[in-house]
Each structure stands twice: as structure tokens, then as C-alpha cells.
mmCIF file of C-alpha atoms in Angstrom:
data_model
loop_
_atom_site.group_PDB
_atom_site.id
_atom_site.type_symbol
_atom_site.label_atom_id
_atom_site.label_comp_id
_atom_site.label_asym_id
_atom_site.label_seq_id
_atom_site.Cartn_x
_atom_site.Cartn_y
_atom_site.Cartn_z
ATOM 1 C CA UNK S 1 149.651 -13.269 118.027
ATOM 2 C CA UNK S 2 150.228 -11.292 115.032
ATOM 3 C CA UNK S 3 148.168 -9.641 112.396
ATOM 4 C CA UNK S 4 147.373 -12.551 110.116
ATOM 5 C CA UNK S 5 146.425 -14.931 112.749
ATOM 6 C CA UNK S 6 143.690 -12.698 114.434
ATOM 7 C CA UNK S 7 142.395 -11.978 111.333
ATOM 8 C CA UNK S 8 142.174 -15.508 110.455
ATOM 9 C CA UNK S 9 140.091 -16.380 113.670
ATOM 10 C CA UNK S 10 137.588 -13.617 112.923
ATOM 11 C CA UNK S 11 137.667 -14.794 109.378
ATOM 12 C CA UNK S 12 137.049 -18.514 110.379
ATOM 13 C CA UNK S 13 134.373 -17.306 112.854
ATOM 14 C CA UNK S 14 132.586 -14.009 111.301
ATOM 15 C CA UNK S 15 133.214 -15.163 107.236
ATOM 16 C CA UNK S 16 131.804 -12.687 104.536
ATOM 17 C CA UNK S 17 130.736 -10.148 107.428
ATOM 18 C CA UNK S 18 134.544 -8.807 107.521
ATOM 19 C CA UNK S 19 134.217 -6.829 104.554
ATOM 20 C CA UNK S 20 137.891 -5.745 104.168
ATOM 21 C CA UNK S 21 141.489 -6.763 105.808
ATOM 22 C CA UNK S 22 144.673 -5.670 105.797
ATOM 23 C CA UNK S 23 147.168 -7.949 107.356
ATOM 24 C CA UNK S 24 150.319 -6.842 106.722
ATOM 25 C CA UNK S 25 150.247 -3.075 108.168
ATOM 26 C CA UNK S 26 151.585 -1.738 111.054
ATOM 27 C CA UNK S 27 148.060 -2.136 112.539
ATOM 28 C CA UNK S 28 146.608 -4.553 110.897
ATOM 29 C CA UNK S 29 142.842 -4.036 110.807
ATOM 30 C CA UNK S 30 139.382 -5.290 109.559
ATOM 31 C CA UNK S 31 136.592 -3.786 108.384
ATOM 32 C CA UNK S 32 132.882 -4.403 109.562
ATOM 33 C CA UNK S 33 129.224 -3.082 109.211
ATOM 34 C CA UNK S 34 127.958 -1.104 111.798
ATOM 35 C CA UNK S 35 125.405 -3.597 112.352
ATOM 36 C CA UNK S 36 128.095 -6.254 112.852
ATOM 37 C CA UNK S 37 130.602 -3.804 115.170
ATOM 38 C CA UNK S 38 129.361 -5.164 118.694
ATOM 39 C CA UNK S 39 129.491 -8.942 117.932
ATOM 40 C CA UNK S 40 132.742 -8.867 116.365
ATOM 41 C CA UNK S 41 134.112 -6.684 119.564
ATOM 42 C CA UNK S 42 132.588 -8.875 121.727
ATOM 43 C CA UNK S 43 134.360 -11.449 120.883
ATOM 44 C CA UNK S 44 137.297 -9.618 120.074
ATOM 45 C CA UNK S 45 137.004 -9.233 124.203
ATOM 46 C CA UNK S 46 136.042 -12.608 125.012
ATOM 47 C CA UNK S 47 137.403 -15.385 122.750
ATOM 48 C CA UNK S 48 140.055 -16.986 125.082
ATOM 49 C CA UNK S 49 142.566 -16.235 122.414
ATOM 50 C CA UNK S 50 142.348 -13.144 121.907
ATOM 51 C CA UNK S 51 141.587 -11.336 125.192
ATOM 52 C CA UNK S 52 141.110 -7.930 123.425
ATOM 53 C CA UNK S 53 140.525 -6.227 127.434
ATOM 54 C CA UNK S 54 141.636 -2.688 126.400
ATOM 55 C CA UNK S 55 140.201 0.073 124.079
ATOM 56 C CA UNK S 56 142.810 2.478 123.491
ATOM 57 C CA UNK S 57 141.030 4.650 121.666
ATOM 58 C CA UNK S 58 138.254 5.584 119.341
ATOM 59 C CA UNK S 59 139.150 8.096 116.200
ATOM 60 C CA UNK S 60 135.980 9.570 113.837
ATOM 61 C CA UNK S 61 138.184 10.120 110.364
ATOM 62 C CA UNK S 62 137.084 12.314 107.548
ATOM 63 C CA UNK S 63 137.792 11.020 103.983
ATOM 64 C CA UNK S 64 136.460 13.849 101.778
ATOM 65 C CA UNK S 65 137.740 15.946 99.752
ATOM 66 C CA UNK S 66 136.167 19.394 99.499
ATOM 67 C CA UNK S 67 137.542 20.519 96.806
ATOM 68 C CA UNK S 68 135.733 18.759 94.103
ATOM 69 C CA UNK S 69 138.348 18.618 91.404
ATOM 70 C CA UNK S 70 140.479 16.857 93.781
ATOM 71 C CA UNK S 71 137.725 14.745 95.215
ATOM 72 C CA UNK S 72 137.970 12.701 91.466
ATOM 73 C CA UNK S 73 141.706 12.256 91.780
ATOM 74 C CA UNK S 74 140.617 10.196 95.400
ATOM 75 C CA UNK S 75 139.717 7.118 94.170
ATOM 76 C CA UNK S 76 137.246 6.684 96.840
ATOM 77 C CA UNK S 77 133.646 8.105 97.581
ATOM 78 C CA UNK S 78 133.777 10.199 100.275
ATOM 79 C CA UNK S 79 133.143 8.814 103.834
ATOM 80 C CA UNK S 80 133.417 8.451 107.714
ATOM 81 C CA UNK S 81 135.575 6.058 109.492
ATOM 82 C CA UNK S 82 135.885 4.861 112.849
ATOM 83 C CA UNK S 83 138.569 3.661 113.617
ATOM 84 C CA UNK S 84 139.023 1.728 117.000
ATOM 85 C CA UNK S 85 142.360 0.639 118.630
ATOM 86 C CA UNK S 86 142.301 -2.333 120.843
ATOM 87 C CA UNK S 87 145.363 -3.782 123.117
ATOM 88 C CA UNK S 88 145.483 -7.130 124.879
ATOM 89 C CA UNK S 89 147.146 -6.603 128.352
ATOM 90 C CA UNK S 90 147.162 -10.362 128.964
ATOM 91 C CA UNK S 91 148.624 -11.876 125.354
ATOM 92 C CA UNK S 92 150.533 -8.969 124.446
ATOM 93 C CA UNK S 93 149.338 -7.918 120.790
ATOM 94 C CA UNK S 94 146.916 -5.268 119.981
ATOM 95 C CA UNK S 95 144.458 -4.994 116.791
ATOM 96 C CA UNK S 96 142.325 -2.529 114.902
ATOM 97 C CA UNK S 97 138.631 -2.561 113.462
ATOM 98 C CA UNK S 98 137.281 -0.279 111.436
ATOM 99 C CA UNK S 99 133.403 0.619 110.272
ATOM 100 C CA UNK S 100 132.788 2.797 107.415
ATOM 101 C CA UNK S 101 129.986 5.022 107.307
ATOM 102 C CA UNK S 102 128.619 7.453 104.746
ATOM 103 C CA UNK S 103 128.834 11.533 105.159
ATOM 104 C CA UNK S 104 125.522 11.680 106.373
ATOM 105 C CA UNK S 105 122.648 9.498 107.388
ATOM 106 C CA UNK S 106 120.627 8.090 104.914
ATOM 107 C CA UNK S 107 122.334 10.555 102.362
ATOM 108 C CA UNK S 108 120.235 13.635 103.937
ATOM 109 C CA UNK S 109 123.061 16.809 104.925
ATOM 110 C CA UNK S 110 122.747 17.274 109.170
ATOM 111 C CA UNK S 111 121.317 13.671 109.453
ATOM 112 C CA UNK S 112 124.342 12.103 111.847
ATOM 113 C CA UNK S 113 125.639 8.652 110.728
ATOM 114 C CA UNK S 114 125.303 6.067 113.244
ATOM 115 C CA UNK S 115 127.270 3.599 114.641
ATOM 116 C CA UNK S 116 126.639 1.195 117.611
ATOM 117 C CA UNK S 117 128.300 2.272 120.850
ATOM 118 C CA UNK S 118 130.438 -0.411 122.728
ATOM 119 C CA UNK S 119 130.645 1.254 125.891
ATOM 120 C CA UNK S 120 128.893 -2.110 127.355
ATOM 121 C CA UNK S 121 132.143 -3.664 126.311
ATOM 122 C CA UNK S 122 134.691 -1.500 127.262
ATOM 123 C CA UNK S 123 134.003 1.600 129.666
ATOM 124 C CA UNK S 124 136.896 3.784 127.883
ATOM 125 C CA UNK S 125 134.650 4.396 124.961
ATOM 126 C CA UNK S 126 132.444 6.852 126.693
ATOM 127 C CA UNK S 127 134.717 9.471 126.464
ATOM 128 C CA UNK S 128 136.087 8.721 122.886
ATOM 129 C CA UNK S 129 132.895 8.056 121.565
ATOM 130 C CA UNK S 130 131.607 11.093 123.047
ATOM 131 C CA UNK S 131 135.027 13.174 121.688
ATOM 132 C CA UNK S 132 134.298 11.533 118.193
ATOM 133 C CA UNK S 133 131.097 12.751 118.329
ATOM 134 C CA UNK S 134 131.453 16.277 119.550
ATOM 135 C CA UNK S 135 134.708 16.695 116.891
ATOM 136 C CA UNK S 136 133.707 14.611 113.873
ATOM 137 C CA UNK S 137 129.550 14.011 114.324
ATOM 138 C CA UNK S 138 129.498 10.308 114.245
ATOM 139 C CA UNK S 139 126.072 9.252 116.719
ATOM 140 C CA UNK S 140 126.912 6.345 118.711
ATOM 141 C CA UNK S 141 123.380 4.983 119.299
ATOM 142 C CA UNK S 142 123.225 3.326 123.144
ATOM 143 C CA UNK S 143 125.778 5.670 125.013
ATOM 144 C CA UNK S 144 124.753 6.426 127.949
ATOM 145 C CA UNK S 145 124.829 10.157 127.823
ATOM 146 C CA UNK S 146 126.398 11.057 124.257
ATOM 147 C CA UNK S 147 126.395 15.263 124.506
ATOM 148 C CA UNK S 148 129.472 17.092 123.557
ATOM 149 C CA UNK S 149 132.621 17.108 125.709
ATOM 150 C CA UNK S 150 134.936 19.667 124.156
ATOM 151 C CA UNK S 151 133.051 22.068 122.453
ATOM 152 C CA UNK S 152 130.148 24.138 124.001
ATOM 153 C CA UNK S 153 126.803 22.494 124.055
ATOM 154 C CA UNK S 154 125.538 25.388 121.550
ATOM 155 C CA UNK S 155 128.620 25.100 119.499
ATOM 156 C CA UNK S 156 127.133 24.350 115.779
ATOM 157 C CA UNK S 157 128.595 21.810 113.738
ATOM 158 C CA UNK S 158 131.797 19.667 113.782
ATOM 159 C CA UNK S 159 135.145 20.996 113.439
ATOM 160 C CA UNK S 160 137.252 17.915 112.413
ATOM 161 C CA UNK S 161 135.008 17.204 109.520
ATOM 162 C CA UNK S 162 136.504 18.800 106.022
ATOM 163 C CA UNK S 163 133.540 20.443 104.995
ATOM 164 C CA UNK S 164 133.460 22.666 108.781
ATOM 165 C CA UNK S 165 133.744 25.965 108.110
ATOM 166 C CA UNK S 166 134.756 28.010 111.296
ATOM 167 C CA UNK S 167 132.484 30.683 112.536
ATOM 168 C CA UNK S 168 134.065 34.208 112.916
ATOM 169 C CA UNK S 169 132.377 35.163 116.076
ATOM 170 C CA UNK S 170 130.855 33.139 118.705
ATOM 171 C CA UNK S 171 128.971 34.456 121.792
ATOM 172 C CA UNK S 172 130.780 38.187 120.791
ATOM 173 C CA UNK S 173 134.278 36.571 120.649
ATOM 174 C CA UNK S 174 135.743 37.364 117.279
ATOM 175 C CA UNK S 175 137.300 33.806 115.613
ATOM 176 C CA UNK S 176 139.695 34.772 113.101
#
């Protein structure tokens, strides 16, 4: 099934609640609310269809810029994404969705946005959600045991995000 047919199922069946689409990518994706993430991947999963029965993988994506002369050139406000990657071993096509979340939880610096978790759907997510977490600080509210899994649990902040900056010592070991 390509691109522009699995979009048009979840367009027929979820309307106005996929926010954004773009069919004719190399992975052709949608985008959805947080709030509306675990429906949509259920039946994603489910819908006889589709048969989404794989998560590849989970990314946490930083678009921010910074530099704030630059950050005007964008074109965008800055933001989170998550992006996930899903594969259908059964009909042989794969699919993307995306959710888009603000910098920080209700606009408050160190607040964690928040985004469902869908390890009830597919049990590869608790280690990418957990990776996405510990690299980009994206809380996925109903893992079952979301703590870091790269970094040290005392490690302080997240390095993938744009705005890290990278301490120059840490427990006596000198960074840079």
C-alpha cells in the first residue's frame, strides 16, 4: 500500500485530528496531537489493512535554532518532534507519524514535554522511548520504567537537544 492510500484511510477514519500530511516523501508521514498518538497507532496496528506490527524506531528531533539571528531565517517556531517509524511485516509497506511538541512543558524551561507512551502497543518502544528521553528529554507518560539508559542517572540535562551545553568535568573527569 503506498503513501497516499494509508493516509487516506486515517484521513477517512481520524478526519481533522491528522493535523498535517505529506504523501509524496520517501516516508510519507502524518502528523497528530499527543492526545490523539495512541488511537491513531492503535489502529495503525490493528485495522486489517494496515497491519502496522513493527515499531522500528522512535527518534526525539530538535528544531531550534540557538542562534537567534538564525532562528528568524527558520520559518518555524522552535519545537520537539517525535518521530516514529512503523513497518508492516505482513503487507509489506511501512509508514511514519509524527507529534509535535513545544520546547518545554507548558512553556516553563526544565518542565519536560509529554507525549503518550505506546509501549502497550508495541514492546520495542521501551527502549526508544526511554533513549529519546535520556538524549532529547521528551517524557513519555505510562512507560513502565522511563529512567535514563545511556547516560548516567545523575547526568544533568540532554545532550541531543541544541540548546545542551556540555559540562567540562563530570565526577573529576575533565570533558573537553
Amino acid at each position: 500500500m503506498t503513501g497516499p492510500e494509508i493516509i487516506a484511510i486515517l484521513e477517512e477514519r481520524f478526519g481533522s485530528r491528522i493535523r498535517d500530511k505529506k504523501p509524496e516523501v520517501i516516508d510519507p508521514y502524518v502528523v497528530v496531537a499527543p492526545e490523539d498518538l495512541l488511537e491513531v497507532c492503535q489502529f495503525l496496528r490493528d485495522d486489517p489493512r494496515l497491519q502496522f506490527d513493527f515499531l522500528n524506531c522512535i527518534t526525539g528531533v530538535d528544531y531550534c535554532e540557538p542562534d537567534l539571528a538564525k532562528a528568524a531565517k527558520a520559518g518555524f517556531e522552535p519545537h520537539l518532534e517525535v518521530v516514529y517509524h512503523l513497518s508492516s511485516f505482513h503487507r509489506r509497506h511501512r509508514f511514519v507519524v509524527k507529534v509535535i511538541l513545544p520546547r518545554w512543558k507548558d512553556n516553563q524551561p526544565g518542565r519536560l514535554p509529554e507525549v503518550p507512551s505506546v509501549t502497550s502497543l508495541w514492546k520495542t518502544a521501551d527502549w526508544h522511548e526511554r533513549e529519546t528521553y535520556d538524549l532529547v528529554g521528551i517524557s513519555f507518560v505510562g512507560h513502565p520504567n522511563l529512567k535514563r539508559i545511556l547516560l548516567a542517572d545523575d547526568w544533568e540535562g540532554h545532550p541531543l537537544r541544541k540548546d545542551y551545553v556540555f559540562p567540562l568535568e563530570y565526577h573529576g573527569i575533565r570533558g573537553r
